[in-house]
Amino acid sequence: MITTDILIIGAGPTGLFAVFEAGLLKMKCHIIDALPQPGGQLAELYPKKPIFDIPGYPSVNAGELVDNLMEQIKQFQPGFTLGETAVSYTKVDDEWFEVITNKGTVHRAKAIAIAGGLGTFEPRKPTIENVADYEEKGLEYFVKEPEHFRNKKVVIAGGGDSALDWSIFLSNVASEVTLIHRRNEFRGALDSVEKVQDLKNQGKIKLITPAEVTAIKGDGKVEAITVAVDGQDPYDIETDYFIPLFGLTPKLGEIGNWGLNIEKNAIVVNNALDYQTNIDGIYAIGDINTYPGKLKLILCGFHEATLMCQSVYNRLNPGKKFVLKYTTVSGVDGFDGSRKEAEKAVVKKID
């Protein structure tokens, strides 16, 4: 069983920043996310695309922002349950919530912060008749452990950043990488497109366009896929793995059955105070919540995370007064024994 002060559901930028704000208040956090890595849609959908409205950053790539947030919270030692979704919650007693994931992992926390962005991301699946028969049997929607594909034949389908980036990465891992896209043009970062072109020229990536995968074949696991190329008869390609990367579809998921007030697929919160839901001790921050005047911006999520942590602190420490100090004055003490502080002023006589 995993025990923590605040259980954060969602490892996007808002959830990650909440770890920092909680750490300043000496509260431990653990994060659950359905994706195999932190960062939410920033990491999964557009890691190389620039963001222009983060204070202090005229421009920052989404992936770089995630890396910076991870570095910022490292000293507060958050725990992560990745590749799992929160399914159910119960109130154990007046102090503890218990949350169980789809894989049976049990978490106990004194407060819950739902920071799931647009919701649980589910992969868009190819329209192939027997696709469900091969899921996790050679058909993968995420690359969780790249070494799993070492010296294997891999077919990737898709035309965005994820398809391009994983084709590039796995070209140095798999014995054979084939990238299939239904168009000749790719919608991704220019440097990724150029890198794939270079790897194709080197013979490290086989590129088939415009084409679609129309069937999966194999006895109990993926052994081949059928490709339909414009103007040609369909043919089979032997492969160990088929990875369709067609993007993700956001859904509220099982959290929608928790008894929370829901409005247009978003969780209603009290924005006048602390972004708490109608269930005492459960908060919702970031794009997943709604209230009058709501703006779905990362910087708004950061603000909501800050006020949420203040509320949880008061909840966990009733009657204890917290005096807010600027980090430039108080410094930052990590749970790992580290300390960050401004350089101290030196008193020295001037002759």
Coordinates of C-alpha atoms in Angstrom, one line a residue:
M1 CA 0.0 0.0 0.0
I2 CA 1.2 3.5 -0.9
T3 CA 0.6 6.1 1.7
T4 CA 1.0 9.9 1.2
D5 CA -0.4 13.3 2.2
I6 CA -1.8 14.3 -1.2
L7 CA -2.6 11.8 -3.9
I8 CA -2.5 13.6 -7.2
I9 CA -4.4 12.0 -10.1
G10 CA -2.7 13.3 -13.3
A11 CA 1.0 13.9 -14.0
G12 CA 0.5 16.9 -16.3
P13 CA 2.1 20.3 -15.6
T14 CA -0.6 21.2 -13.0
G15 CA -0.2 18.0 -11.1
L16 CA 3.6 18.3 -11.2
F17 CA 3.7 21.8 -10.0
A18 CA 1.3 20.9 -7.1
V19 CA 4.1 18.6 -5.8
F20 CA 6.3 21.7 -5.5
E21 CA 3.8 23.8 -3.7
A22 CA 2.9 20.9 -1.4
G23 CA 6.6 20.4 -0.7
L24 CA 7.0 24.0 0.4
L25 CA 4.4 23.2 3.1
K26 CA 6.2 19.9 4.1
M27 CA 3.5 17.7 2.5
K28 CA 4.4 14.5 0.6
C29 CA 2.7 13.7 -2.8
H30 CA 2.2 10.6 -4.9
I31 CA 1.0 10.8 -8.5
I32 CA -1.1 8.4 -10.6
D33 CA -1.2 8.7 -14.3
A34 CA -2.5 6.5 -17.1
L35 CA 0.4 7.4 -19.4
P36 CA 3.7 5.6 -19.1
Q37 CA 5.7 8.8 -18.4
P38 CA 5.0 12.1 -16.6
G39 CA 4.0 15.2 -18.5
G40 CA 0.4 14.5 -19.6
Q41 CA -0.5 15.8 -23.1
L42 CA 2.6 17.9 -23.2
A43 CA 4.8 14.8 -23.2
E44 CA 2.6 12.6 -25.2
L45 CA 1.0 14.8 -27.9
Y46 CA 3.4 17.7 -28.6
P47 CA 6.7 17.5 -26.7
K48 CA 8.6 19.5 -29.3
K49 CA 6.1 22.3 -29.8
P50 CA 6.7 25.7 -28.3
I51 CA 4.5 27.2 -25.6
F52 CA 4.4 31.0 -25.5
D53 CA 2.3 31.9 -22.4
I54 CA 4.4 30.5 -19.5
P55 CA 5.5 33.5 -17.3
G56 CA 9.3 34.1 -17.6
Y57 CA 9.6 32.0 -20.8
P58 CA 9.2 33.9 -24.1
S59 CA 9.1 30.4 -25.6
V60 CA 9.6 26.9 -24.1
N61 CA 9.1 23.6 -25.7
A62 CA 6.4 21.4 -24.0
G63 CA 8.9 18.6 -23.4
E64 CA 11.4 21.1 -21.9
L65 CA 8.7 22.5 -19.6
V66 CA 8.0 19.0 -18.3
D67 CA 11.7 18.3 -17.8
N68 CA 12.0 21.6 -15.8
L69 CA 9.0 20.8 -13.7
M70 CA 10.5 17.3 -12.9
E71 CA 13.8 18.9 -11.9
Q72 CA 12.0 21.5 -9.7
I73 CA 10.1 18.8 -7.7
K74 CA 13.0 16.3 -7.5
Q75 CA 14.0 17.4 -4.1
F76 CA 10.5 16.7 -2.8
Q77 CA 10.8 13.0 -3.8
P78 CA 7.3 12.4 -5.2
G79 CA 6.2 8.8 -5.9
F80 CA 4.7 7.8 -9.2
T81 CA 2.2 5.1 -10.3
L82 CA 2.4 5.3 -14.1
G83 CA 0.6 3.4 -16.7
E84 CA -2.4 2.9 -14.4
T85 CA -5.8 4.7 -13.9
A86 CA -7.6 5.5 -10.7
V87 CA -10.8 3.4 -10.7
S88 CA -12.4 3.7 -7.3
Y89 CA -12.1 5.6 -4.0
T90 CA -13.5 5.0 -0.5
K91 CA -13.4 7.1 2.6
V92 CA -11.6 4.8 5.1
D93 CA -12.2 7.1 8.1
D94 CA -12.2 10.8 9.0
E95 CA -8.5 11.1 8.0
W96 CA -7.8 8.8 5.0
F97 CA -9.0 8.2 1.5
E98 CA -8.2 4.9 -0.3
V99 CA -7.9 4.9 -4.1
I100 CA -7.4 1.7 -6.2
T101 CA -6.2 1.6 -9.7
N102 CA -7.2 -0.6 -12.6
K103 CA -4.2 -2.8 -11.8
G104 CA -5.1 -3.2 -8.2
T105 CA -2.5 -0.8 -6.7
V106 CA -3.8 0.6 -3.4
H107 CA -3.1 4.2 -2.4
R108 CA -4.0 5.9 0.9
A109 CA -4.0 9.7 1.2
K110 CA -5.3 12.5 3.4
A111 CA -6.5 14.5 0.4
I112 CA -7.0 13.8 -3.3
A113 CA -6.2 16.3 -6.1
I114 CA -7.6 15.4 -9.5
A115 CA -5.4 17.1 -12.0
G116 CA -6.2 14.9 -15.0
G117 CA -6.2 17.6 -17.7
L118 CA -8.8 16.8 -20.2
G119 CA -9.3 13.4 -18.5
T120 CA -7.9 9.9 -18.9
F121 CA -6.2 9.6 -22.3
E122 CA -7.2 6.6 -24.2
P123 CA -5.5 5.7 -27.5
R124 CA -7.3 6.1 -30.8
K125 CA -7.5 2.5 -32.1
P126 CA -7.1 1.4 -35.7
T127 CA -10.4 0.4 -37.4
I128 CA -9.3 -3.2 -37.8
E129 CA -11.9 -6.0 -37.2
N130 CA -9.8 -8.2 -34.7
V131 CA -7.7 -5.5 -33.2
A132 CA -8.8 -6.4 -29.6
D133 CA -7.5 -9.9 -30.0
Y134 CA -3.9 -8.7 -30.3
E135 CA -3.8 -6.0 -27.7
E136 CA -0.7 -6.5 -25.4
K137 CA 0.1 -9.5 -27.6
G138 CA 2.3 -7.6 -30.0
L139 CA -0.2 -4.7 -30.5
E140 CA 1.0 -1.8 -28.4
Y141 CA -0.5 1.7 -28.1
F142 CA 2.4 3.0 -26.0
V143 CA 6.1 2.4 -25.9
K144 CA 6.6 1.9 -22.1
E145 CA 9.9 0.0 -22.2
P146 CA 12.0 0.6 -25.3
E147 CA 14.3 -2.3 -24.5
H148 CA 11.3 -4.6 -24.9
F149 CA 11.7 -4.0 -28.6
R150 CA 15.4 -4.8 -28.7
N151 CA 16.3 -6.8 -31.9
K152 CA 12.7 -7.1 -32.8
K153 CA 10.8 -6.2 -36.0
V154 CA 8.5 -3.2 -35.4
V155 CA 5.8 -1.6 -37.5
I156 CA 4.7 1.9 -36.5
A157 CA 1.6 3.6 -38.0
G158 CA 1.0 7.3 -37.7
G159 CA 2.0 10.7 -39.0
G160 CA 2.5 12.9 -36.0
D161 CA 5.2 13.6 -33.5
S162 CA 4.8 10.4 -31.5
A163 CA 5.1 8.2 -34.6
L164 CA 8.1 10.1 -35.9
D165 CA 9.9 10.3 -32.6
W166 CA 9.5 6.6 -31.7
S167 CA 10.5 5.6 -35.2
I168 CA 13.7 7.6 -34.7
F169 CA 14.4 6.2 -31.3
L170 CA 13.6 2.5 -32.1
S171 CA 15.8 2.6 -35.2
N172 CA 18.7 2.2 -32.8
V173 CA 16.9 -0.5 -30.8
A174 CA 14.8 -2.7 -33.0
S175 CA 16.3 -4.9 -35.8
E176 CA 13.9 -3.4 -38.3
V177 CA 11.5 -0.4 -38.1
T178 CA 8.8 0.3 -40.7
L179 CA 6.8 3.5 -40.6
I180 CA 3.5 3.6 -42.3
H181 CA 1.4 6.7 -42.9
R182 CA -1.8 7.2 -44.9
R183 CA -0.4 10.4 -46.4
N184 CA 2.9 11.4 -47.9
E185 CA 3.1 14.4 -45.7
F186 CA 3.8 14.2 -41.9
R187 CA 2.5 16.7 -39.4
G188 CA 5.3 16.9 -36.9
A189 CA 8.4 18.9 -35.8
L190 CA 10.6 19.7 -38.9
D191 CA 13.7 18.3 -37.3
S192 CA 11.9 15.0 -36.7
V193 CA 10.7 14.8 -40.3
E194 CA 14.2 15.5 -41.5
K195 CA 15.7 12.9 -39.2
V196 CA 13.3 10.2 -40.4
Q197 CA 14.2 11.2 -44.0
D198 CA 17.9 10.8 -43.2
L199 CA 17.4 7.4 -41.4
K200 CA 15.3 6.3 -44.5
N201 CA 18.2 7.2 -46.7
Q202 CA 20.5 5.2 -44.5
G203 CA 18.3 2.2 -44.6
K204 CA 17.5 2.3 -40.9
I205 CA 13.8 3.1 -41.4
K206 CA 11.5 1.6 -44.0
L207 CA 8.9 4.2 -45.0
I208 CA 5.6 3.2 -46.7
T209 CA 3.3 6.1 -47.8
P210 CA 0.5 6.7 -48.6
A211 CA -0.7 3.4 -47.1
E212 CA -2.8 1.9 -44.3
V213 CA -2.6 -1.2 -42.1
T214 CA -5.8 -3.1 -42.9
A215 CA -5.3 -6.4 -41.0
I216 CA -3.3 -8.0 -38.3
K217 CA -2.4 -11.7 -38.6
G218 CA -0.9 -14.2 -36.2
D219 CA -1.7 -17.2 -34.0
G220 CA -2.3 -15.7 -30.5
K221 CA 0.1 -12.9 -31.1
V222 CA 1.1 -10.4 -33.8
E223 CA 3.1 -12.1 -36.6
A224 CA 2.3 -10.0 -39.6
I225 CA 0.3 -7.0 -40.8
T226 CA -1.4 -6.3 -44.1
V227 CA -0.6 -3.1 -45.8
A228 CA -2.8 -1.4 -48.5
V229 CA -0.8 1.0 -50.6
D230 CA -2.5 3.4 -53.0
G231 CA -2.5 1.8 -56.4
Q232 CA -1.2 -1.5 -55.3
D233 CA -2.5 -4.9 -54.2
P234 CA -2.4 -5.4 -50.4
Y235 CA 0.5 -7.4 -49.1
D236 CA 1.8 -8.7 -45.8
I237 CA 4.8 -7.6 -43.7
E238 CA 6.2 -9.9 -41.1
T239 CA 6.6 -8.2 -37.7
D240 CA 6.9 -8.8 -34.0
Y241 CA 5.1 -5.7 -32.9
F242 CA 2.6 -3.3 -34.4
I243 CA 2.4 0.2 -32.8
P244 CA -0.4 2.4 -34.0
L245 CA 0.1 6.0 -32.8
F246 CA -3.0 7.8 -33.9
G247 CA -3.2 10.2 -30.9
L248 CA -5.2 10.0 -27.7
T249 CA -8.9 10.6 -26.9
P250 CA -9.6 12.3 -23.5
K251 CA -12.3 10.8 -21.3
L252 CA -13.3 11.4 -17.7
G253 CA -13.2 7.7 -17.1
E254 CA -14.1 6.0 -13.8
I255 CA -13.7 9.3 -11.9
G256 CA -17.0 10.3 -13.5
N257 CA -18.7 7.7 -11.3
W258 CA -17.3 9.0 -8.0
G259 CA -20.3 11.2 -7.2
L260 CA -18.7 14.4 -8.2
N261 CA -20.7 17.3 -9.7
I262 CA -20.0 17.1 -13.4
E263 CA -20.8 19.7 -16.0
K264 CA -20.0 19.2 -19.7
N265 CA -17.4 16.5 -18.9
A266 CA -15.6 18.7 -16.3
I267 CA -15.6 18.6 -12.5
V268 CA -17.4 21.6 -10.8
V269 CA -15.3 23.2 -8.0
N270 CA -15.5 26.0 -5.6
N271 CA -13.2 28.6 -7.2
A272 CA -14.0 31.2 -4.6
L273 CA -11.9 29.4 -2.1
D274 CA -9.8 26.4 -2.8
Y275 CA -11.0 24.4 -5.9
Q276 CA -12.6 21.7 -3.7
T277 CA -15.3 19.6 -5.2
N278 CA -18.6 18.7 -3.7
I279 CA -16.8 15.9 -1.8
D280 CA -14.9 17.2 1.2
G281 CA -11.2 16.5 0.8
I282 CA -11.3 15.9 -3.0
Y283 CA -10.1 18.8 -5.1
A284 CA -9.9 19.3 -8.9
I285 CA -7.3 21.5 -10.5
G286 CA -6.3 22.4 -14.0
D287 CA -8.2 21.7 -17.3
I288 CA -10.3 19.0 -15.7
N289 CA -12.3 21.5 -13.5
T290 CA -14.9 24.1 -14.3
Y291 CA -16.2 27.2 -12.7
P292 CA -17.5 30.6 -13.8
G293 CA -14.8 32.3 -15.9
K294 CA -12.7 29.2 -16.2
L295 CA -9.7 29.4 -18.6
K296 CA -8.0 26.2 -19.7
L297 CA -4.4 27.5 -19.4
I298 CA -1.3 26.0 -17.8
L299 CA -0.6 29.1 -15.8
C300 CA -4.2 29.1 -14.4
G301 CA -3.6 25.4 -13.3
F302 CA -0.4 26.5 -11.5
H303 CA -2.5 29.1 -9.6
E304 CA -5.2 26.6 -8.7
A305 CA -2.5 24.1 -7.5
T306 CA -1.1 26.7 -5.2
L307 CA -4.4 27.5 -3.5
M308 CA -5.3 23.9 -3.3
C309 CA -2.2 23.0 -1.4
Q310 CA -2.8 25.9 1.1
S311 CA -6.3 24.4 1.7
V312 CA -4.9 20.9 2.2
Y313 CA -2.3 22.2 4.7
N314 CA -5.0 23.9 6.7
R315 CA -7.1 20.7 6.5
L316 CA -4.1 18.5 7.8
N317 CA -3.1 21.1 10.4
P318 CA -6.2 22.5 11.9
G319 CA -5.5 25.5 14.1
K320 CA -1.9 25.8 13.0
K321 CA -1.1 29.1 11.5
F322 CA 1.0 29.1 8.4
V323 CA 3.0 32.3 7.7
L324 CA 3.6 32.7 3.9
K325 CA 7.2 33.6 3.1
Y326 CA 8.7 34.2 -0.3
T327 CA 11.1 31.5 -1.4
T328 CA 13.7 34.3 -1.9
V329 CA 13.6 34.8 1.8
S330 CA 12.8 31.4 3.3
G331 CA 14.7 29.2 0.7
V332 CA 13.5 25.7 -0.2
D333 CA 14.2 22.7 1.9
G334 CA 13.9 19.4 0.1
F335 CA 12.8 16.1 1.7
D336 CA 16.2 14.7 0.5
G337 CA 18.1 17.0 2.8
S338 CA 18.9 19.5 0.1
R339 CA 18.5 23.3 0.5
K340 CA 18.1 26.0 -2.1
E341 CA 18.5 29.6 -0.9
A342 CA 19.4 33.0 -2.2
E343 CA 23.0 34.1 -1.5
K344 CA 23.1 35.8 1.9
A345 CA 23.9 39.5 2.2
V346 CA 27.4 40.3 3.5
V347 CA 27.9 43.0 6.0
K348 CA 31.1 44.8 5.3
K349 CA 32.5 48.2 6.0
I350 CA 33.3 50.4 3.1
D351 CA 36.5 52.4 3.7

